[in-house]
Short mmCIF file of C-alpha atoms in Angstrom, two decimals:
data_model
loop_
_atom_site.label_atom_id
_atom_site.label_comp_id
_atom_site.label_asym_id
_atom_site.label_seq_id
_atom_site.Cartn_x
_atom_site.Cartn_y
_atom_site.Cartn_z
CA MET A 30 -11.47 23.84 -4.17
CA ARG A 31 -13.49 21.46 -2.02
CA ILE A 32 -11.31 18.43 -1.30
CA LEU A 33 -12.25 15.02 0.06
CA MET A 34 -9.22 13.37 1.64
CA VAL A 35 -9.59 9.66 2.33
CA LEU A 36 -7.47 7.74 4.84
CA ASP A 37 -7.83 4.08 5.77
CA GLU A 38 -6.49 4.64 9.26
CA GLU A 39 -7.52 6.40 12.46
CA PHE A 40 -7.08 10.17 12.45
CA PRO A 41 -5.50 11.82 14.29
CA PRO A 42 -2.62 11.00 14.45
CA ASP A 43 -1.09 10.96 10.99
CA LEU A 44 1.47 13.71 10.70
CA ARG A 45 1.80 13.62 6.91
CA VAL A 46 -1.95 13.74 6.34
CA GLU A 47 -2.36 16.54 8.88
CA ARG A 48 0.39 18.66 7.34
CA GLU A 49 -0.99 18.28 3.84
CA ALA A 50 -4.55 19.05 4.89
CA LEU A 51 -3.49 22.16 6.80
CA SER A 52 -1.33 23.35 3.89
CA LEU A 53 -4.34 23.12 1.58
CA ILE A 54 -6.61 24.88 4.07
CA HIS A 55 -4.09 27.70 4.55
CA SER A 56 -4.00 28.07 0.76
CA GLY A 57 -7.73 28.69 0.66
CA HIS A 58 -9.09 25.21 0.00
CA HIS A 59 -11.71 23.36 2.06
CA VAL A 60 -10.71 19.88 3.30
CA ASP A 61 -13.01 17.13 4.51
CA LEU A 62 -11.30 13.98 5.76
CA LEU A 63 -13.06 10.61 5.55
CA CYS A 64 -11.43 7.92 7.68
CA TYR A 65 -12.44 4.89 9.70
CA THR A 66 -12.54 4.39 13.42
CA ARG A 67 -12.02 1.20 15.37
CA THR A 68 -12.13 2.96 18.74
CA ASN A 69 -15.59 4.58 18.80
CA LYS A 70 -14.33 8.10 18.18
CA LYS A 71 -16.86 10.79 17.25
CA THR A 72 -18.32 10.28 13.78
CA THR A 73 -17.88 14.01 13.01
CA GLU A 74 -15.35 16.43 14.44
CA GLN A 75 -13.57 19.68 13.66
CA TYR A 76 -9.80 19.36 14.07
CA LYS A 77 -7.57 22.36 13.35
CA GLY A 78 -9.92 23.41 10.55
CA ILE A 79 -10.22 19.91 9.07
CA SER A 80 -13.75 18.50 8.94
CA ILE A 81 -13.41 14.86 9.94
CA TYR A 82 -16.01 12.23 9.01
CA ARG A 83 -15.38 8.87 10.65
CA VAL A 84 -17.00 5.59 9.67
CA PRO A 85 -16.91 2.69 12.14
CA ILE A 86 -15.31 -0.45 10.73
CA SER A 87 -15.70 -3.94 12.14
CA ARG A 88 -12.72 -6.07 13.04
CA LEU A 89 -13.66 -8.54 10.28
CA LYS A 90 -13.72 -5.91 7.52
CA TYR A 91 -10.48 -4.40 8.79
CA LYS A 92 -8.77 -7.81 8.73
CA PHE A 93 -9.81 -8.27 5.08
CA LYS A 94 -7.71 -5.30 3.88
CA ALA A 95 -4.74 -7.43 2.79
CA LEU A 96 -7.13 -10.00 1.27
CA SER A 97 -9.05 -7.43 -0.79
CA LEU A 98 -7.77 -8.71 -4.13
CA SER A 99 -9.34 -12.11 -3.47
CA PHE A 100 -12.25 -11.11 -1.22
CA PRO A 101 -13.40 -7.50 -1.96
CA LEU A 102 -15.18 -6.98 1.37
CA TYR A 103 -12.85 -4.10 2.26
CA PHE A 104 -13.11 -2.47 -1.17
CA ASN A 105 -16.90 -2.68 -1.07
CA PHE A 106 -16.98 -1.14 2.41
CA TRP A 107 -15.03 1.90 1.20
CA LYS A 108 -16.90 2.23 -2.07
CA LYS A 109 -20.21 2.40 -0.20
CA LYS A 110 -18.92 4.97 2.33
CA LEU A 111 -17.29 7.07 -0.38
CA GLU A 112 -20.39 7.21 -2.51
CA LYS A 113 -22.50 8.24 0.47
CA GLN A 114 -20.07 11.09 1.27
CA VAL A 115 -19.79 12.25 -2.36
CA ARG A 116 -23.58 12.34 -2.70
CA LYS A 117 -23.87 14.36 0.50
CA GLU A 118 -21.22 16.97 -0.42
CA LYS A 119 -19.96 18.28 -3.76
CA TYR A 120 -16.20 17.78 -4.17
CA ASP A 121 -13.71 19.08 -6.72
CA VAL A 122 -11.01 16.52 -5.89
CA ILE A 123 -10.72 13.14 -4.16
CA HIS A 124 -7.29 12.78 -2.54
CA PHE A 125 -6.65 9.33 -1.06
CA HIS A 126 -3.72 8.12 1.04
CA ASP A 127 -2.06 4.82 0.14
CA LEU A 128 -2.63 2.01 -2.30
CA PRO A 129 -5.48 -0.03 -0.73
CA LEU A 130 -7.89 2.87 -1.40
CA ALA A 131 -6.99 3.17 -5.10
CA LYS A 132 -9.75 0.98 -6.53
CA PRO A 133 -12.76 2.35 -4.60
CA CYS A 134 -11.61 5.97 -4.92
CA ILE A 135 -10.85 5.76 -8.63
CA GLU A 136 -14.17 4.04 -9.34
CA ILE A 137 -16.21 6.61 -7.39
CA ALA A 138 -14.20 9.49 -8.87
CA LYS A 139 -14.87 8.21 -12.38
CA LYS A 140 -18.57 7.69 -11.69
CA TYR A 141 -19.02 11.28 -10.50
CA SER A 142 -16.43 12.86 -12.86
CA ILE A 143 -14.15 14.03 -10.02
CA PRO A 144 -10.35 14.26 -10.46
CA VAL A 145 -8.45 11.90 -8.18
CA ILE A 146 -5.04 12.22 -6.52
CA GLY A 147 -3.23 9.21 -5.08
CA ASP A 148 -0.79 9.85 -2.24
CA TYR A 149 1.50 6.88 -1.62
CA HIS A 150 3.37 7.09 1.69
CA GLU A 151 5.24 3.90 0.81
CA ASN A 152 5.61 1.22 -1.85
CA ARG A 153 2.93 -0.99 -0.33
CA PRO A 154 3.57 -4.29 -2.22
CA GLU A 155 7.28 -4.11 -1.39
CA ILE A 156 6.81 -3.36 2.29
CA MET A 157 4.13 -6.08 2.54
CA LYS A 158 6.85 -8.61 1.75
CA MET A 159 8.32 -7.80 5.17
CA TYR A 160 5.10 -7.82 7.20
CA HIS A 161 4.87 -10.57 9.80
CA HIS A 162 1.24 -11.41 8.97
CA VAL A 163 2.14 -11.74 5.27
CA THR A 164 5.22 -13.92 5.73
CA THR A 165 3.75 -16.33 8.30
CA PHE A 166 0.89 -18.83 8.25
CA PRO A 167 -1.93 -18.40 7.24
CA GLY A 168 -1.19 -15.05 5.56
CA LYS A 169 1.63 -16.60 3.56
CA LEU A 170 -0.94 -18.78 1.80
CA LEU A 171 -3.76 -16.23 1.51
CA ILE A 172 -2.01 -12.94 0.67
CA SER A 173 -0.28 -12.55 -2.68
CA THR A 174 2.22 -9.69 -2.89
CA SER A 175 2.56 -10.33 -6.64
CA LYS A 176 -1.16 -9.60 -7.03
CA TRP A 177 -0.68 -6.35 -5.12
CA GLU A 178 2.21 -5.48 -7.43
CA TYR A 179 -0.05 -6.00 -10.44
CA PHE A 180 -2.81 -3.98 -8.72
CA GLN A 181 -0.40 -1.09 -8.17
CA LYS A 182 0.72 -1.24 -11.81
CA GLU A 183 -2.90 -1.35 -13.03
CA TYR A 184 -4.37 1.50 -10.94
CA SER A 185 -1.51 4.00 -10.55
CA PRO A 186 -1.61 5.17 -14.20
CA LYS A 187 -5.35 5.91 -13.82
CA LEU A 188 -4.69 8.74 -11.37
CA ASP A 189 -4.91 12.37 -12.42
CA GLN A 190 -1.96 13.12 -10.13
CA LEU A 191 0.30 10.91 -8.03
CA ILE A 192 2.11 12.12 -4.90
CA LEU A 193 5.23 10.28 -3.70
CA VAL A 194 7.80 10.87 -0.96
CA THR A 195 11.16 10.95 -2.81
CA ARG A 196 12.70 11.68 -6.21
CA GLU A 197 13.90 8.08 -6.26
CA ALA A 198 10.29 6.88 -5.90
CA LYS A 199 9.30 9.20 -8.76
CA ASP A 200 11.97 7.66 -10.99
CA TYR A 201 10.79 4.17 -10.01
CA TYR A 202 7.11 4.80 -10.81
CA HIS A 203 7.93 6.62 -14.04
CA SER A 204 10.21 3.81 -15.24
CA ASN A 205 8.12 0.85 -14.11
CA PHE A 206 4.56 2.08 -14.56
CA ASN A 207 4.93 4.46 -17.53
CA ILE A 208 3.46 7.39 -15.62
CA LEU A 209 4.32 10.78 -17.09
CA ASN A 210 6.72 12.81 -14.97
CA ASP A 211 4.29 15.73 -15.06
CA LYS A 212 1.72 13.62 -13.22
CA ILE A 213 4.11 12.70 -10.39
CA ASN A 214 4.78 15.10 -7.52
CA VAL A 215 7.32 14.64 -4.73
CA VAL A 216 6.08 15.75 -1.31
CA ALA A 217 8.88 14.70 1.02
CA ASN A 218 8.50 14.01 4.73
CA TYR A 219 10.59 16.98 5.73
CA PRO A 220 10.07 18.34 9.25
CA VAL A 221 8.30 21.51 10.31
CA LEU A 222 11.28 23.29 11.84
CA SER A 223 9.33 24.86 14.69
CA ASP A 224 8.23 21.39 15.87
CA ILE A 225 11.88 20.63 16.63
CA LEU A 226 13.60 23.93 17.25
CA GLU A 227 10.93 25.22 19.64
CA SER A 228 10.62 21.99 21.63
CA LYS A 229 11.35 22.17 25.34
CA ILE A 230 14.54 20.23 26.05
CA ASP A 231 14.70 18.04 29.17
CA GLY A 232 17.89 18.98 30.98
CA GLY A 233 17.92 15.70 32.84
CA ILE A 234 18.20 13.73 29.60
CA ILE A 235 21.00 16.01 28.38
CA GLN A 236 22.91 15.52 31.64
CA ARG A 237 22.41 11.75 31.61
CA TYR A 238 24.45 11.37 28.40
CA GLN A 239 26.79 14.33 28.82
CA LYS A 240 29.90 12.17 29.18
CA LYS A 241 28.86 9.63 26.55
CA PHE A 242 29.25 9.54 22.78
CA MET A 243 25.61 8.57 22.36
CA ILE A 244 24.33 7.15 19.06
CA LEU A 245 20.56 7.40 18.64
CA TYR A 246 18.07 5.40 16.61
CA PHE A 247 14.49 6.71 16.57
CA GLY A 248 11.63 4.92 14.78
CA ASP A 249 10.16 1.51 14.06
CA THR A 250 12.53 -1.05 15.57
CA GLY A 251 11.73 -3.91 13.18
CA THR A 252 14.79 -5.87 12.12
CA ARG A 253 14.27 -4.80 8.49
CA ARG A 254 15.28 -1.34 9.74
CA GLY A 255 18.77 -2.64 10.58
CA THR A 256 18.31 -2.65 14.36
CA LEU A 257 20.21 -5.92 14.76
CA THR A 258 23.16 -4.26 13.00
CA LEU A 259 23.08 -1.59 15.71
CA ILE A 260 23.10 -4.19 18.48
CA GLU A 261 26.06 -5.91 16.83
CA ALA A 262 27.88 -2.57 16.62
CA ALA A 263 27.25 -2.03 20.33
CA PHE A 264 28.75 -5.48 20.96
CA GLN A 265 31.91 -4.56 19.05
CA LEU A 266 32.25 -1.32 21.02
CA ARG A 267 31.31 -2.78 24.41
CA ASN A 268 34.80 -2.31 25.89
CA GLU A 269 35.12 1.33 24.80
CA HIS A 270 33.04 2.86 27.55
CA GLU A 271 32.36 6.30 26.05
CA TYR A 272 30.21 4.81 23.28
CA HIS A 273 26.55 4.35 24.11
CA PHE A 274 23.53 3.38 21.98
CA VAL A 275 19.89 4.35 22.52
CA LEU A 276 17.02 2.89 20.49
CA ILE A 277 13.65 4.63 20.73
CA GLY A 278 10.59 2.93 19.28
CA THR A 279 8.87 -0.40 19.21
CA SER A 280 7.79 -3.16 16.83
CA ARG A 281 6.54 -6.71 16.73
CA GLU A 282 10.20 -7.78 17.00
CA GLN A 283 11.00 -5.76 20.12
CA LYS A 284 11.22 -8.88 22.27
CA GLN A 285 13.71 -10.38 19.82
CA LEU A 286 15.92 -7.31 20.18
CA THR A 287 15.65 -7.35 23.97
CA LYS A 288 16.59 -11.04 24.01
CA LYS A 289 19.62 -10.38 21.79
CA VAL A 290 20.88 -7.57 24.04
CA LYS A 291 20.49 -9.82 27.08
CA GLU A 292 22.24 -12.77 25.41
CA LEU A 293 25.21 -10.56 24.53
CA GLY A 294 25.31 -9.10 28.05
CA LEU A 295 25.38 -5.52 26.78
CA SER A 296 25.21 -2.57 29.14
CA ASN A 297 26.06 0.05 26.51
CA ILE A 298 22.70 -0.04 24.74
CA GLU A 299 19.21 0.94 25.87
CA LEU A 300 15.93 -0.13 24.25
CA LEU A 301 13.56 2.54 25.54
CA GLY A 302 10.44 1.50 23.64
CA TYR A 303 7.86 4.13 22.77
CA VAL A 304 8.73 7.72 23.68
CA PRO A 305 6.46 10.68 22.76
CA PHE A 306 7.93 12.89 20.04
CA GLN A 307 8.36 15.94 22.29
CA LYS A 308 10.45 13.87 24.69
CA ALA A 309 12.31 12.16 21.85
CA VAL A 310 13.57 15.57 20.71
CA SER A 311 15.48 15.77 24.00
CA TYR A 312 17.19 12.47 23.19
CA ILE A 313 18.15 13.80 19.75
CA ALA A 314 19.60 16.89 21.45
CA ALA A 315 21.54 14.67 23.88
CA SER A 316 22.97 12.45 21.14
CA LYS A 317 26.17 12.92 19.19
CA ALA A 318 24.81 11.30 15.99
CA GLY A 319 21.64 9.72 14.65
CA VAL A 320 21.65 6.51 12.67
CA CYS A 321 19.42 5.22 9.82
CA PRO A 322 20.70 1.66 9.30
CA PHE A 323 17.94 0.33 7.03
CA LEU A 324 18.50 -2.91 5.12
CA ARG A 325 18.32 -2.70 1.33
CA ASN A 326 15.06 -3.36 -0.52
CA ILE A 327 12.97 -1.47 -3.09
CA HIS A 328 10.95 0.26 -0.38
CA HIS A 329 13.94 1.47 1.64
CA ASP A 330 15.82 2.38 -1.55
CA THR A 331 13.07 4.80 -2.59
CA THR A 332 12.12 6.41 0.72
CA TYR A 333 13.68 7.84 3.84
CA ALA A 334 12.63 8.35 7.41
CA ASN A 335 11.72 11.87 8.55
CA LYS A 336 14.00 11.15 11.53
CA LEU A 337 16.95 11.70 9.19
CA PHE A 338 16.04 15.38 8.94
CA GLN A 339 15.13 15.65 12.62
CA TYR A 340 18.67 14.54 13.48
CA MET A 341 20.08 17.07 11.03
CA ALA A 342 17.93 19.95 12.29
CA LEU A 343 19.67 19.71 15.67
CA GLY A 344 23.12 19.39 14.10
CA LYS A 345 23.51 15.66 14.66
CA PRO A 346 25.40 14.07 11.73
CA PRO A 347 23.43 11.08 10.39
CA ILE A 348 25.11 7.75 9.77
CA VAL A 349 23.07 6.06 7.04
CA SER A 350 23.12 2.74 5.21
CA ASP A 351 23.60 2.79 1.44
CA CYS A 352 19.91 2.95 0.46
CA PRO A 353 20.01 5.37 -2.53
CA SER A 354 17.40 7.87 -1.33
CA GLN A 355 19.15 8.63 1.94
CA VAL A 356 22.60 8.38 0.34
CA ASN A 357 21.61 11.12 -2.10
CA VAL A 358 20.57 13.40 0.78
CA ILE A 359 23.90 12.86 2.53
CA LYS A 360 25.90 13.46 -0.65
CA GLU A 361 23.95 16.63 -1.46
CA SER A 362 24.19 18.06 2.05
CA HIS A 363 27.67 16.76 3.07
CA ALA A 364 26.06 16.27 6.46
CA GLY A 365 26.81 12.67 7.43
CA LEU A 366 28.51 9.35 6.72
CA ILE A 367 27.47 6.26 4.74
CA PHE A 368 28.05 2.55 5.36
CA LYS A 369 27.02 -0.60 3.51
CA ALA A 370 23.70 -1.90 4.84
CA GLY A 371 24.19 -4.75 7.28
CA ASN A 372 27.96 -4.27 7.45
CA VAL A 373 28.72 -3.94 11.15
CA ASN A 374 32.43 -3.24 10.69
CA GLU A 375 31.71 -0.28 8.39
CA LEU A 376 29.12 1.09 10.82
CA VAL A 377 31.59 0.87 13.72
CA ASP A 378 34.22 2.57 11.56
CA ARG A 379 31.88 5.48 10.78
CA ILE A 380 30.90 5.90 14.45
CA SER A 381 34.57 5.88 15.48
CA ALA A 382 35.45 8.42 12.78
CA LEU A 383 32.89 10.89 14.11
CA LYS A 384 34.22 10.57 17.63
CA LYS A 385 37.92 10.76 16.80
CA ASP A 386 37.89 13.50 14.15
CA LYS A 387 36.51 16.69 15.69
CA LYS A 388 37.09 18.72 12.53
CA LEU A 389 35.05 16.20 10.50
CA TYR A 390 32.32 16.11 13.14
CA ASP A 391 31.99 19.90 13.34
CA SER A 392 31.86 20.25 9.56
CA LEU A 393 29.14 17.61 9.18
CA SER A 394 27.17 19.09 12.09
CA ASP A 395 27.24 22.58 10.60
CA ASN A 396 26.23 21.27 7.17
CA ALA A 397 23.36 19.29 8.71
CA ARG A 398 21.88 22.35 10.41
CA THR A 399 22.35 24.58 7.38
CA SER A 400 20.86 22.15 4.85
CA VAL A 401 17.69 21.60 6.88
CA ARG A 402 17.16 25.33 7.33
CA GLU A 403 17.78 26.05 3.66
CA LYS A 404 16.24 23.03 1.93
CA TYR A 405 15.03 20.01 3.89
CA HIS A 406 12.07 21.58 5.68
CA TYR A 407 8.35 21.21 5.09
CA LYS A 408 7.81 24.54 3.34
CA THR A 409 9.82 23.27 0.36
CA ALA A 410 7.76 20.06 0.23
CA GLU A 411 4.53 22.05 0.55
CA ARG A 412 5.21 23.87 -2.72
CA ASN A 413 5.06 20.58 -4.63
CA LEU A 414 1.76 19.65 -2.97
CA LEU A 415 0.18 22.94 -4.01
CA GLU A 416 1.62 22.54 -7.51
CA ALA A 417 -0.21 19.21 -7.89
CA TYR A 418 -3.48 21.01 -7.14
CA LYS A 419 -2.68 23.76 -9.63
CA LYS A 420 -2.28 21.08 -12.28
CA ILE A 421 -5.72 19.70 -11.37
CA GLU A 422 -7.27 23.19 -11.57
CA ASN A 423 -5.66 23.88 -14.95
CA GLU A 424 -6.85 20.57 -16.41
CA ASN A 425 -10.44 21.07 -15.25
#
């Protein structure tokens, strides 16, 4: 099949999009990727077998994305670019990534009688409720998350196939949007094992934390991810010198976290900011456990970070908050511990339990490694992606 993937971001990098495109190519399909560029990248390029077509987008049009339901400048931009691409090449499927592209892609697909697949990396209306530009002036007045919720409910059932990231998300969309289960496919963000297991480990990083019980957080450091809970846990454990916390990543709220650490006078926590993935693997290897402390909301309840499985791949027991999607992974794999989101005392208790109970730690570590090798790796997710395309082929 000849597939047109559409992404309203720069590419590369987008690991999920790249993995899916390469899986389809390796299965005999042809993949063109239409995306925008804000950085004057080449308008056409071959990348690992993916044919990339980039369309320059102005700052004004880009800024209108969140306002599309009131001012359709962004929708119209994509509809025009899509139609031009579809007229130039014949496609068997349009596969778009994330909700803002639903309207233009569905309309063009319908006009040219092309099946359309929607691939939602997140529950966009729910996560928008936590975006700084949506919750502050003037976005608070101009951007309506309730309109985006209605938009999602209106357009999602029009898809030929829908791809989501967790079983919990599948249950949510089936229950709330009356989408048939057969039209929903779960393609989880499981890791490619070789990306982790074949990474070169920095001995200096391993040595630096050799005498510490280091707890690692890796990802977006926004406070909605529970990063303040981690800082508060570090404060409670400040006098027990073997415990050490490392946070890798950045966000708009990074300065707030830095200020909090300084105010509390903590020396047992490091905010490292951005670290390239290959180097971050060395920090995972040096850690004793990885933590996913996300606060509860619909988005976090129906997704999980791929870092969860990266921790597990290297035998690091995850300590996760009680968001159902990640809780279900821990219960199935018996690979980690669970605490109530935002509850610092419970988080400290779980960290202490891992350190003090070697038998518990070793059991969870072994289960973590085994479950990733047997189940939570990308090859299992890939099967569901290819199954979605088989459904499209059978229906057409």
